[in-house]
Coordinates of C-alpha atoms and ligand atoms in Angstrom, one line a residue:
M1 CA 21.8 87.6 161.4
K2 CA 21.0 90.2 163.7
T3 CA 23.8 92.3 164.3
K4 CA 23.6 95.0 161.5
T5 CA 27.5 96.6 161.2
A6 CA 28.2 100.1 160.3
Y7 CA 31.6 100.3 158.7
F8 CA 33.4 103.7 159.0
S9 CA 36.2 104.8 156.8
M10 CA 38.5 107.5 155.7
E11 CA 38.7 106.4 152.1
I12 CA 36.4 104.4 150.0
A13 CA 37.0 103.2 146.2
L14 CA 33.7 102.8 144.9
E15 CA 33.7 103.6 141.4
P16 CA 36.8 104.5 138.9
G17 CA 35.4 107.7 138.5
M18 CA 35.6 108.6 141.9
P19 CA 38.5 110.2 143.3
T20 CA 37.7 109.1 147.3
Y21 CA 40.7 107.1 147.6
S22 CA 44.2 107.0 148.0
G23 CA 45.3 103.5 147.8
G24 CA 45.0 100.0 149.5
L25 CA 43.1 101.0 152.5
G26 CA 40.3 102.6 150.2
V27 CA 40.1 99.9 147.6
L28 CA 39.9 97.2 150.7
A29 CA 37.1 99.4 152.1
G30 CA 35.1 99.2 148.8
D31 CA 36.1 95.6 148.0
T32 CA 35.0 94.8 151.9
I33 CA 31.7 96.5 151.1
R34 CA 31.2 94.8 147.6
A35 CA 31.7 91.8 149.4
A36 CA 29.3 92.1 152.2
A37 CA 26.8 93.4 149.6
D38 CA 27.5 89.9 147.6
L39 CA 27.1 87.9 150.8
E40 CA 24.2 89.9 152.2
V41 CA 25.7 90.9 155.2
P42 CA 23.6 93.8 156.7
M43 CA 26.1 96.8 156.9
V44 CA 26.2 100.7 155.9
A45 CA 29.2 102.7 155.4
V46 CA 30.6 106.1 156.1
T47 CA 33.1 108.0 154.4
L48 CA 34.0 111.9 153.6
L49 CA 33.2 113.1 150.6
H50 CA 36.6 114.2 149.7
R51 CA 35.4 116.9 146.7
K52 CA 38.6 117.0 145.8
G53 CA 40.0 113.6 146.3
Y54 CA 43.6 112.6 146.9
F55 CA 45.4 114.5 144.1
R56 CA 45.6 114.1 140.3
Q57 CA 49.8 112.9 139.9
V58 CA 51.4 115.2 137.1
L59 CA 55.1 114.2 136.7
E60 CA 57.8 116.6 134.8
R61 CA 59.7 115.3 132.2
D62 CA 62.8 114.3 134.8
G63 CA 60.1 112.3 136.7
W64 CA 59.5 115.1 139.6
Q65 CA 56.0 115.3 140.7
S66 CA 53.0 117.6 141.3
E67 CA 50.0 117.5 142.5
E68 CA 46.6 118.7 140.9
P69 CA 43.0 118.8 142.6
A70 CA 41.1 115.8 141.4
E71 CA 38.0 117.5 141.2
W72 CA 34.6 115.0 140.3
S73 CA 31.2 115.7 139.7
V74 CA 29.4 114.7 142.9
E75 CA 26.0 115.0 141.6
E76 CA 26.7 112.5 138.8
F77 CA 27.6 109.7 141.2
L78 CA 25.5 110.3 144.6
E79 CA 22.2 111.4 146.0
E80 CA 21.8 114.0 148.3
M81 CA 19.8 113.3 151.4
P82 CA 17.0 115.6 152.7
E83 CA 18.8 114.7 156.7
Q84 CA 21.3 116.7 157.9
T85 CA 23.2 117.1 161.5
T86 CA 25.6 119.2 162.9
V87 CA 28.8 118.6 165.1
E88 CA 30.5 120.8 167.0
V89 CA 34.3 121.9 166.0
E90 CA 36.4 124.5 167.8
G91 CA 33.0 125.5 169.6
R92 CA 31.5 126.1 166.9
D93 CA 28.8 124.5 164.6
V94 CA 29.0 123.2 161.5
Q95 CA 26.4 121.8 159.4
L96 CA 26.4 118.2 157.9
R97 CA 24.9 116.7 154.9
A98 CA 25.2 113.2 153.4
W99 CA 25.4 111.8 150.0
R100 CA 24.1 108.0 149.2
Y101 CA 25.9 105.5 147.3
E102 CA 24.1 102.0 146.7
V103 CA 26.5 99.4 146.4
R104 CA 24.7 96.7 144.6
G105 CA 25.7 93.0 145.5
Q106 CA 25.7 90.1 143.0
G107 CA 22.3 88.6 144.3
G108 CA 21.0 92.7 144.1
H109 CA 21.6 93.4 147.9
V110 CA 22.3 97.1 148.7
V111 CA 25.1 98.0 150.7
P112 CA 24.6 102.1 151.4
V113 CA 27.3 104.3 151.5
Y114 CA 27.0 108.0 153.0
L115 CA 29.8 110.1 152.2
I116 CA 29.5 113.3 154.5
D117 CA 29.7 116.9 153.1
S118 CA 30.6 120.3 155.1
D119 CA 30.0 122.3 152.0
L120 CA 26.9 124.1 153.2
A121 CA 26.0 127.5 152.8
E122 CA 25.6 127.8 156.8
N123 CA 29.4 127.2 157.5
S124 CA 31.9 129.1 157.3
D125 CA 34.9 129.3 154.4
W126 CA 36.8 127.2 156.1
D127 CA 34.3 124.8 157.7
R128 CA 33.4 124.1 153.8
T129 CA 36.6 123.0 153.2
L130 CA 36.8 120.3 155.5
T131 CA 35.5 117.8 153.3
D132 CA 37.4 118.8 150.3
Y133 CA 41.1 116.8 150.7
L134 CA 42.0 112.8 151.5
Y135 CA 45.1 113.5 153.7
G136 CA 45.8 116.9 153.1
G137 CA 46.4 119.7 155.1
D138 CA 48.1 119.8 158.3
S139 CA 47.5 117.8 161.3
H140 CA 44.7 120.1 162.7
Y141 CA 42.9 119.9 159.4
R142 CA 43.2 116.2 159.7
L143 CA 41.9 116.5 163.3
C144 CA 38.9 118.4 162.2
Q145 CA 38.1 116.0 159.5
E146 CA 38.3 113.0 162.1
V147 CA 35.5 114.8 164.0
L148 CA 33.4 115.2 161.1
L149 CA 33.9 111.4 160.0
G150 CA 33.4 110.1 163.5
I151 CA 31.2 111.9 165.3
G152 CA 29.4 113.4 162.2
G153 CA 29.4 109.7 161.1
V154 CA 27.5 108.8 163.9
R155 CA 24.8 111.4 164.1
L156 CA 24.1 110.9 160.4
L157 CA 23.4 107.9 160.9
R158 CA 20.8 108.4 163.9
A159 CA 19.5 111.3 162.1
L160 CA 19.0 108.7 158.5
G161 CA 17.0 106.4 161.4
G162 CA 16.9 102.2 160.1
E163 CA 17.6 99.3 161.7
K164 CA 19.7 99.0 165.1
I165 CA 23.4 99.2 164.7
T166 CA 25.5 96.9 166.9
R167 CA 29.0 97.0 165.6
Y168 CA 31.2 99.7 164.1
H169 CA 33.6 98.8 162.7
L170 CA 36.8 101.3 162.6
N171 CA 38.2 100.4 159.2
E172 CA 42.0 102.3 160.9
G173 CA 41.9 104.4 163.2
H174 CA 40.9 107.8 161.8
A175 CA 37.3 107.3 162.9
A176 CA 37.9 106.6 166.0
L177 CA 36.5 109.4 167.3
L178 CA 32.9 107.7 166.7
T179 CA 33.8 106.2 170.1
L180 CA 33.5 110.0 172.0
E181 CA 29.5 109.9 170.3
L182 CA 29.0 106.7 171.6
L183 CA 30.1 107.1 175.0
D184 CA 27.9 110.1 175.0
E185 CA 24.8 108.4 174.5
S186 CA 25.5 105.3 176.8
A187 CA 26.3 108.3 179.5
R188 CA 22.8 109.5 178.4
A189 CA 21.1 106.7 178.3
A190 CA 22.5 106.2 181.9
G191 CA 21.3 109.6 183.2
R192 CA 24.4 111.0 183.6
E193 CA 25.8 114.0 181.5
T194 CA 28.8 113.0 181.0
F195 CA 30.8 110.3 180.2
T196 CA 33.2 108.0 182.6
H197 CA 35.2 105.0 182.6
E198 CA 31.7 103.1 183.6
D199 CA 30.8 103.7 179.7
V200 CA 33.7 102.6 178.5
D201 CA 33.0 98.9 178.3
T202 CA 29.4 99.1 177.2
V203 CA 31.0 100.8 174.4
R204 CA 33.8 98.6 174.0
S205 CA 31.5 95.6 173.3
Q206 CA 30.0 97.3 170.3
C207 CA 33.1 98.5 168.7
V208 CA 35.5 96.2 166.1
F209 CA 38.9 97.9 165.0
T210 CA 41.3 96.9 162.1
T211 CA 44.7 98.5 162.3
H212 CA 46.8 98.4 158.7
T213 CA 50.3 99.2 159.3
P214 CA 53.0 99.0 161.5
V215 CA 54.6 102.2 159.9
P216 CA 54.1 105.2 162.3
A217 CA 52.7 108.0 160.1
G218 CA 49.9 105.6 159.7
H219 CA 49.1 106.3 163.4
D220 CA 47.4 109.0 164.2
K221 CA 47.6 111.6 166.9
F222 CA 47.3 115.0 167.8
P223 CA 48.7 117.0 170.7
L224 CA 46.0 117.5 173.5
D225 CA 45.8 121.2 173.5
D226 CA 44.8 120.9 169.9
A227 CA 42.7 118.4 170.6
M228 CA 41.0 120.4 173.6
R229 CA 40.4 123.4 171.2
V230 CA 39.0 121.0 169.1
L231 CA 36.7 118.6 170.9
Q232 CA 36.0 120.9 174.2
R233 CA 35.6 117.8 176.1
S234 CA 36.8 118.7 179.7
E235 CA 36.0 114.4 180.3
I236 CA 39.6 113.7 178.3
P237 CA 42.3 115.0 180.7
G238 CA 40.5 112.9 183.4
M239 CA 40.5 110.0 181.1
Q240 CA 44.4 109.9 179.6
D241 CA 44.7 106.2 180.0
V242 CA 41.7 105.5 177.7
F243 CA 42.6 108.7 174.9
C244 CA 46.1 109.3 175.3
F245 CA 49.7 107.7 174.6
E246 CA 52.7 109.9 175.9
G247 CA 50.6 112.8 176.7
Q248 CA 49.3 113.3 173.2
M249 CA 45.9 112.4 171.6
N250 CA 46.2 108.8 170.0
M251 CA 43.9 107.6 167.8
T252 CA 45.2 104.0 167.6
C253 CA 45.0 103.5 171.0
L254 CA 41.8 105.0 171.3
A255 CA 40.6 102.5 169.1
L256 CA 42.2 99.5 170.8
N257 CA 41.0 100.6 174.2
L258 CA 37.4 101.1 172.9
S259 CA 37.1 97.9 170.8
S260 CA 36.4 94.4 171.8
Y261 CA 37.6 92.7 168.7
V262 CA 41.4 94.3 167.3
N263 CA 43.0 92.7 164.3
G264 CA 46.1 92.7 161.9
V265 CA 45.7 92.3 158.3
A266 CA 47.8 89.6 157.7
K267 CA 49.2 86.5 160.3
T268 CA 52.8 87.9 160.5
H269 CA 51.4 92.0 161.0
K270 CA 49.6 90.5 164.0
E271 CA 52.7 89.5 165.2
V272 CA 54.0 93.1 164.7
S273 CA 50.8 94.8 165.9
R274 CA 51.1 92.4 169.0
M275 CA 54.7 93.7 169.7
M276 CA 53.7 97.2 169.1
F277 CA 50.5 97.2 171.2
A278 CA 51.7 94.2 173.7
D279 CA 48.7 95.4 176.4
Y280 CA 45.6 94.1 173.7
P281 CA 44.5 90.8 172.5
I282 CA 45.2 91.3 168.3
D283 CA 43.6 88.7 166.2
S284 CA 44.3 88.3 162.4
I285 CA 42.4 88.5 159.4
T286 CA 43.9 88.2 156.3
N287 CA 42.8 91.0 153.5
G288 CA 41.3 90.0 150.2
V289 CA 40.4 91.7 146.9
H290 CA 37.2 91.4 145.5
V291 CA 37.1 88.9 142.9
R292 CA 34.8 90.3 140.2
T293 CA 36.0 93.5 140.7
W294 CA 39.5 93.0 139.9
T295 CA 39.2 90.3 137.0
S296 CA 40.3 91.2 133.9
E297 CA 37.6 90.9 130.8
P298 CA 39.6 87.6 128.8
F299 CA 39.3 86.2 132.7
A300 CA 36.1 87.1 133.1
E301 CA 35.3 85.2 130.0
L302 CA 37.5 82.1 130.8
F303 CA 35.7 81.7 134.5
D304 CA 32.4 82.3 132.5
R305 CA 33.1 79.1 130.4
H306 CA 34.8 76.9 133.0
F307 CA 32.9 78.0 136.0
P308 CA 30.1 80.1 135.5
G309 CA 29.3 80.4 139.6
W310 CA 32.7 82.6 140.0
R311 CA 30.8 85.6 140.2
E312 CA 28.9 85.2 143.4
D313 CA 31.6 82.6 145.0
S314 CA 35.0 83.4 144.4
F315 CA 36.0 80.3 146.0
S316 CA 35.4 78.7 142.8
L317 CA 38.7 80.1 141.2
R318 CA 39.7 76.6 142.7
Y319 CA 38.7 75.2 139.7
A320 CA 40.6 77.3 137.5
F321 CA 43.3 73.4 137.7
G322 CA 40.6 72.3 135.4
I323 CA 41.6 74.9 132.4
R324 CA 43.8 74.0 129.7
Y325 CA 47.2 76.0 129.4
E326 CA 46.3 77.0 126.1
E327 CA 43.4 79.2 127.6
I328 CA 44.6 80.6 130.5
F329 CA 47.8 81.6 128.5
E330 CA 45.3 83.4 125.7
A331 CA 43.7 84.8 128.1
H332 CA 46.5 86.6 129.9
T333 CA 47.7 87.4 126.3
I334 CA 44.6 89.6 125.5
A335 CA 45.3 90.9 129.1
K336 CA 49.1 91.6 128.0
D337 CA 48.6 92.9 125.3
R338 CA 45.6 96.0 126.3
L339 CA 48.7 96.7 128.6
I340 CA 51.6 97.0 126.3
E341 CA 49.5 98.8 123.7
Y342 CA 48.9 101.5 126.4
V343 CA 52.1 101.7 127.2
N344 CA 53.6 101.9 124.0
R345 CA 50.6 104.5 122.5
E346 CA 50.3 107.1 125.8
Y347 CA 54.3 106.7 126.5
G348 CA 56.1 105.7 123.1
A349 CA 57.4 102.6 125.6
S350 CA 58.4 100.6 122.2
M351 CA 57.9 97.5 124.8
S352 CA 57.5 94.4 123.0
K353 CA 54.4 91.7 123.8
D354 CA 56.9 88.9 123.7
V355 CA 59.4 90.0 126.6
L356 CA 58.9 88.7 129.8
T357 CA 57.4 92.2 131.4
L358 CA 57.2 92.7 135.5
G359 CA 54.7 95.3 137.0
F360 CA 55.5 97.4 139.9
A361 CA 53.1 100.1 141.5
R362 CA 52.8 101.1 145.1
R363 CA 53.0 104.3 146.9
A364 CA 56.2 105.9 146.3
T365 CA 57.8 106.0 149.7
A366 CA 60.7 104.8 151.3
Y367 CA 59.7 101.3 152.7
K368 CA 58.4 99.9 150.0
R369 CA 61.9 99.9 148.6
A370 CA 60.4 100.7 144.3
E371 CA 64.3 101.2 143.7
L372 CA 65.3 97.7 144.8
L373 CA 65.4 96.3 141.2
L374 CA 67.6 99.1 140.4
H375 CA 70.3 98.1 143.2
D376 CA 73.0 97.3 140.7
L377 CA 72.2 98.4 136.9
E378 CA 75.2 96.5 135.6
R379 CA 73.7 93.5 137.4
L380 CA 70.5 93.9 135.8
K381 CA 72.1 94.9 132.3
G382 CA 73.9 91.8 132.6
I383 CA 71.1 89.2 133.2
A384 CA 68.9 90.7 130.8
G385 CA 71.7 90.4 128.2
S386 CA 72.3 86.8 129.5
A387 CA 69.0 85.2 131.0
G388 CA 67.0 86.6 128.5
A389 CA 65.1 90.1 128.4
I390 CA 62.8 91.6 130.9
Q391 CA 61.2 94.9 130.8
V392 CA 59.7 97.2 133.6
V393 CA 55.9 98.9 134.1
Y394 CA 56.0 101.1 137.2
A395 CA 53.6 103.1 138.8
G396 CA 52.6 104.9 142.2
K397 CA 52.1 108.4 143.9
A398 CA 54.1 110.0 146.5
H399 CA 52.0 112.0 149.4
P400 CA 52.6 115.8 148.4
Q401 CA 55.0 115.8 151.7
D402 CA 56.8 112.5 151.0
T403 CA 60.0 114.7 149.4
D404 CA 62.0 111.5 149.4
G405 CA 59.2 109.7 147.9
K406 CA 59.1 112.4 145.1
E407 CA 63.4 111.9 144.7
Q408 CA 62.3 108.2 144.2
I409 CA 60.0 108.8 141.3
K410 CA 62.9 110.9 140.0
R411 CA 65.8 108.3 140.2
I412 CA 63.5 105.3 138.6
F413 CA 63.4 107.9 135.7
Q414 CA 67.0 108.2 135.3
A415 CA 67.6 104.2 135.9
R416 CA 65.0 104.3 133.1
D417 CA 67.3 106.5 130.8
A418 CA 70.7 104.8 132.0
L419 CA 68.9 101.2 131.0
K420 CA 67.1 102.3 127.7
D421 CA 69.3 99.9 125.6
H422 CA 68.8 96.9 127.9
V423 CA 66.0 97.2 129.8
K424 CA 62.8 98.9 128.7
I425 CA 61.2 100.6 131.9
V426 CA 57.9 103.0 131.9
Y427 CA 56.5 104.7 134.8
L428 CA 52.3 105.4 134.5
A429 CA 51.5 108.7 135.7
D430 CA 48.8 108.7 138.3
Y431 CA 48.1 105.4 139.7
D432 CA 44.5 104.7 140.1
W433 CA 41.8 101.8 139.8
Q434 CA 42.1 101.7 136.4
L435 CA 46.0 101.8 135.9
G436 CA 46.1 99.0 138.9
A437 CA 43.3 96.9 136.9
M438 CA 45.4 96.9 133.9
M439 CA 48.8 96.5 135.5
T440 CA 47.5 93.5 137.8
A441 CA 46.3 91.5 134.6
G442 CA 49.0 93.1 132.1
V443 CA 52.1 92.0 133.3
D444 CA 53.7 88.6 133.5
V445 CA 55.3 88.7 136.6
W446 CA 54.0 91.3 140.1
L447 CA 56.9 92.6 141.6
N448 CA 56.6 93.4 145.5
T449 CA 60.1 94.4 147.7
P450 CA 59.2 96.1 150.9
H451 CA 61.0 96.3 153.6
P452 CA 60.1 93.5 156.3
P453 CA 57.9 93.8 158.6
K454 CA 56.4 96.9 157.6
E455 CA 53.8 95.8 154.0
A456 CA 50.9 94.9 156.4
S457 CA 49.4 93.2 154.2
G458 CA 49.8 94.4 150.4
T459 CA 46.5 93.6 147.9
S460 CA 47.6 94.1 144.3
G461 CA 49.4 90.9 144.2
M462 CA 46.0 89.3 145.0
K463 CA 44.5 90.9 142.2
A464 CA 47.7 90.0 139.8
A465 CA 47.1 86.1 141.0
I466 CA 43.2 86.3 140.5
N467 CA 44.4 87.4 136.8
G468 CA 46.8 84.3 136.3
V469 CA 50.0 86.6 136.9
P470 CA 52.4 85.4 139.6
S471 CA 54.0 87.3 142.1
L472 CA 57.7 87.5 143.1
S473 CA 58.3 89.3 146.4
I474 CA 60.0 89.6 149.4
L475 CA 58.3 87.7 152.3
D476 CA 56.6 90.1 153.9
G477 CA 52.7 91.1 154.5
W478 CA 50.3 88.7 152.9
W479 CA 53.0 86.8 150.5
V480 CA 54.2 85.1 153.7
E481 CA 50.7 83.0 153.5
G482 CA 50.7 83.5 150.0
C483 CA 54.0 82.2 148.7
I484 CA 54.3 78.5 147.7
E485 CA 57.9 78.5 146.4
H486 CA 57.3 78.0 142.6
K487 CA 53.7 77.0 142.7
T488 CA 52.0 80.4 143.4
G489 CA 55.1 82.8 142.9
W490 CA 58.8 83.0 144.1
A491 CA 59.9 84.4 147.0
I492 CA 62.7 86.7 147.5
D493 CA 64.3 85.6 150.1
P494 CA 68.2 86.4 151.0
G495 CA 68.0 84.1 154.5
P496 CA 69.3 85.8 157.4
V497 CA 70.4 89.1 156.7
D498 CA 72.2 91.9 158.6
N499 CA 69.8 94.7 158.7
D500 CA 72.8 97.4 157.9
N501 CA 73.2 95.6 154.4
R502 CA 70.1 94.4 153.9
T503 CA 69.1 96.4 150.9
A504 CA 72.2 94.7 149.3
Q505 CA 71.4 91.0 150.3
D506 CA 67.8 91.5 149.3
A507 CA 68.8 93.0 146.1
E508 CA 70.9 89.9 145.4
A509 CA 68.7 87.7 145.9
L510 CA 66.0 89.6 143.8
Y511 CA 68.7 89.3 141.0
E512 CA 69.3 85.5 141.5
K513 CA 65.9 84.3 141.2
L514 CA 64.9 86.4 138.1
E515 CA 68.2 85.3 136.6
K516 CA 68.2 81.2 137.2
V517 CA 64.7 80.8 137.9
V518 CA 62.2 83.6 136.7
I519 CA 63.4 84.3 133.2
P520 CA 64.5 80.6 132.4
L521 CA 60.9 79.5 133.3
Y522 CA 59.6 82.1 131.0
Y523 CA 61.4 81.4 128.2
N524 CA 62.8 78.0 127.9
D525 CA 59.6 76.2 129.7
R526 CA 56.2 77.7 128.8
D527 CA 53.9 75.1 130.5
G528 CA 56.1 75.3 133.6
F529 CA 55.6 78.6 134.0
I530 CA 51.8 78.8 132.9
E531 CA 51.6 76.1 135.6
V532 CA 52.9 78.4 138.3
M533 CA 50.0 81.1 136.5
A534 CA 46.7 78.3 137.3
H535 CA 48.6 77.8 140.9
A536 CA 48.1 81.5 141.2
I537 CA 44.6 81.5 140.7
A538 CA 43.3 78.6 141.8
L539 CA 45.4 78.4 145.1
N540 CA 45.5 82.2 146.2
G541 CA 42.4 83.6 143.8
S542 CA 40.4 81.5 145.3
F543 CA 41.8 82.3 149.5
F544 CA 43.0 86.0 148.9
N545 CA 39.5 87.4 148.2
T546 CA 37.1 89.6 150.4
H547 CA 34.3 86.9 150.1
R548 CA 36.7 84.7 152.3
M549 CA 37.9 87.9 154.5
V550 CA 34.4 89.1 155.2
L551 CA 32.8 85.7 156.1
E552 CA 35.8 86.0 158.6
Y553 CA 34.8 89.7 159.9
V554 CA 31.6 88.6 160.5
S555 CA 31.7 85.2 162.3
K556 CA 35.1 86.2 164.7
A557 CA 33.6 90.4 164.7
Y558 CA 30.3 91.2 163.9
S559 CA 28.2 88.8 165.1
K560 CA 30.0 87.4 168.2
Ligands
PLP601 C1 44.9 97.4 145.1 C2 45.5 98.9 145.0 C3 46.6 99.5 145.9 C4 47.0 98.7 147.0 O1 48.1 97.8 146.5 P1 48.8 97.6 147.6 O2 49.9 96.1 146.7 O3 48.7 97.4 149.3 O4 50.3 98.2 147.5 C5 46.8 101.1 145.6 N1 46.3 101.4 144.6 C6 45.7 101.1 143.7 C7 44.9 102.1 143.0 C8 45.3 99.6 144.2 O5 44.3 99.4 143.0

């Protein structure tokens, strides 16, 4: 392959001990790079250091969230590079260094990741904080960070040298300012001092943009006067058609205008994105997870016994059909016991290993609707009493400024107390990589209840699938593609809904499916339940992984 791709992402989950990610976007970025390394795709990745992480979630007795910095020891994980560069922020020179992390593929191929750091003595106290907090601070702080990531990132790659980069992959709009640096390079190559519309075509042919959410908060925009103050680029006002939407500098618009390939992260998300951005051709590449990373130990041992090549080749999970049901259930039981022992030891949850366990872990924010299961507590009690016992493990952080999300966690604590003799509920604090791995492998059914069509893809249900945990989910995001009813899991599908009453109707559909289908299958037809587990691995694990996903990026976007 001749092309080399530079993958830019505001967050990348590289190791459980490095808090350089907040959630799904960062985990996907890490899983992408891990798969690229396995597949020996020529790639280099760029992100910010996030010396103080996203945050550590502390939950009070009543469920109220507070945040603490997630400090970590940078030197323990990373190697400092001798090359440095500078970017201008509000007319000041900010000195940047890079720390190197190596993602090594199964066959030894390395994808280097460079984490940009502005904490240098030459910089002002404020500039030194710019690579501290992921999604922290205000809009101005974010804009300055994006200058470091986009413009600083390209300059660092130039300083580091190495093979010529032919593709720039913008994983979400945060890195869109990299196009500004490429526009400058194009203008210079043409012997001009400033870039013009002529340079746009040159840059566009080099860039690939993946949009990740239909939710407006996920699309950065900045007041034009702040953008002008920070960037001091006199060309921008004359090129508002490229940089702006409704008078604001808009990173999504910039990325759309300067990319020759644009995709959403699932088929439904493509349709939604096309409605949002009608003027642009938008394709879809459905997300995946990195199988080796998210397979629990007992399933890794099981796969080793049955299809030893699975670490190199995620497609081989299709052979899960050949595994005896007892072996699948045995592996699952080990993973489940670990989770139940953990919640009982750390949280005094007094949960039982024999009770059907539901898992729900996502960012605590309105559209994810963590409370859908708790919509009618009497109904839920009734189901547990008549159809069969259930228990629920919850986790998820709210963004520090999302007061609604924080209230949501508190209400789940209240429901936990109200249900305590009927349905055991535990809410685990500080949801992260390790908890995600333990939960997606350790519960019996993975629950997902977003408000459609706001779930672009979702990936935690894919982690569950490779560990033989079926999903019970609203038909949105990846589940529209992944759900084969009663084969790979179950849809929460109320049929046509009227939007004012949507939550009640979705809740009723969820209760029905639990009461009539999932609980009876689990308790009365164990082989039938394990058959669904096996299909989840064979049909969904073998497809919704980043080996398949990265190959699609290579053929549709990187090598065109
Ligand atoms: C996988 C993962 C996510 C993303 O899961 P969604 O289903 O997209 O919500 C978020 N956070 C952590 C810690 C994860 O491991």
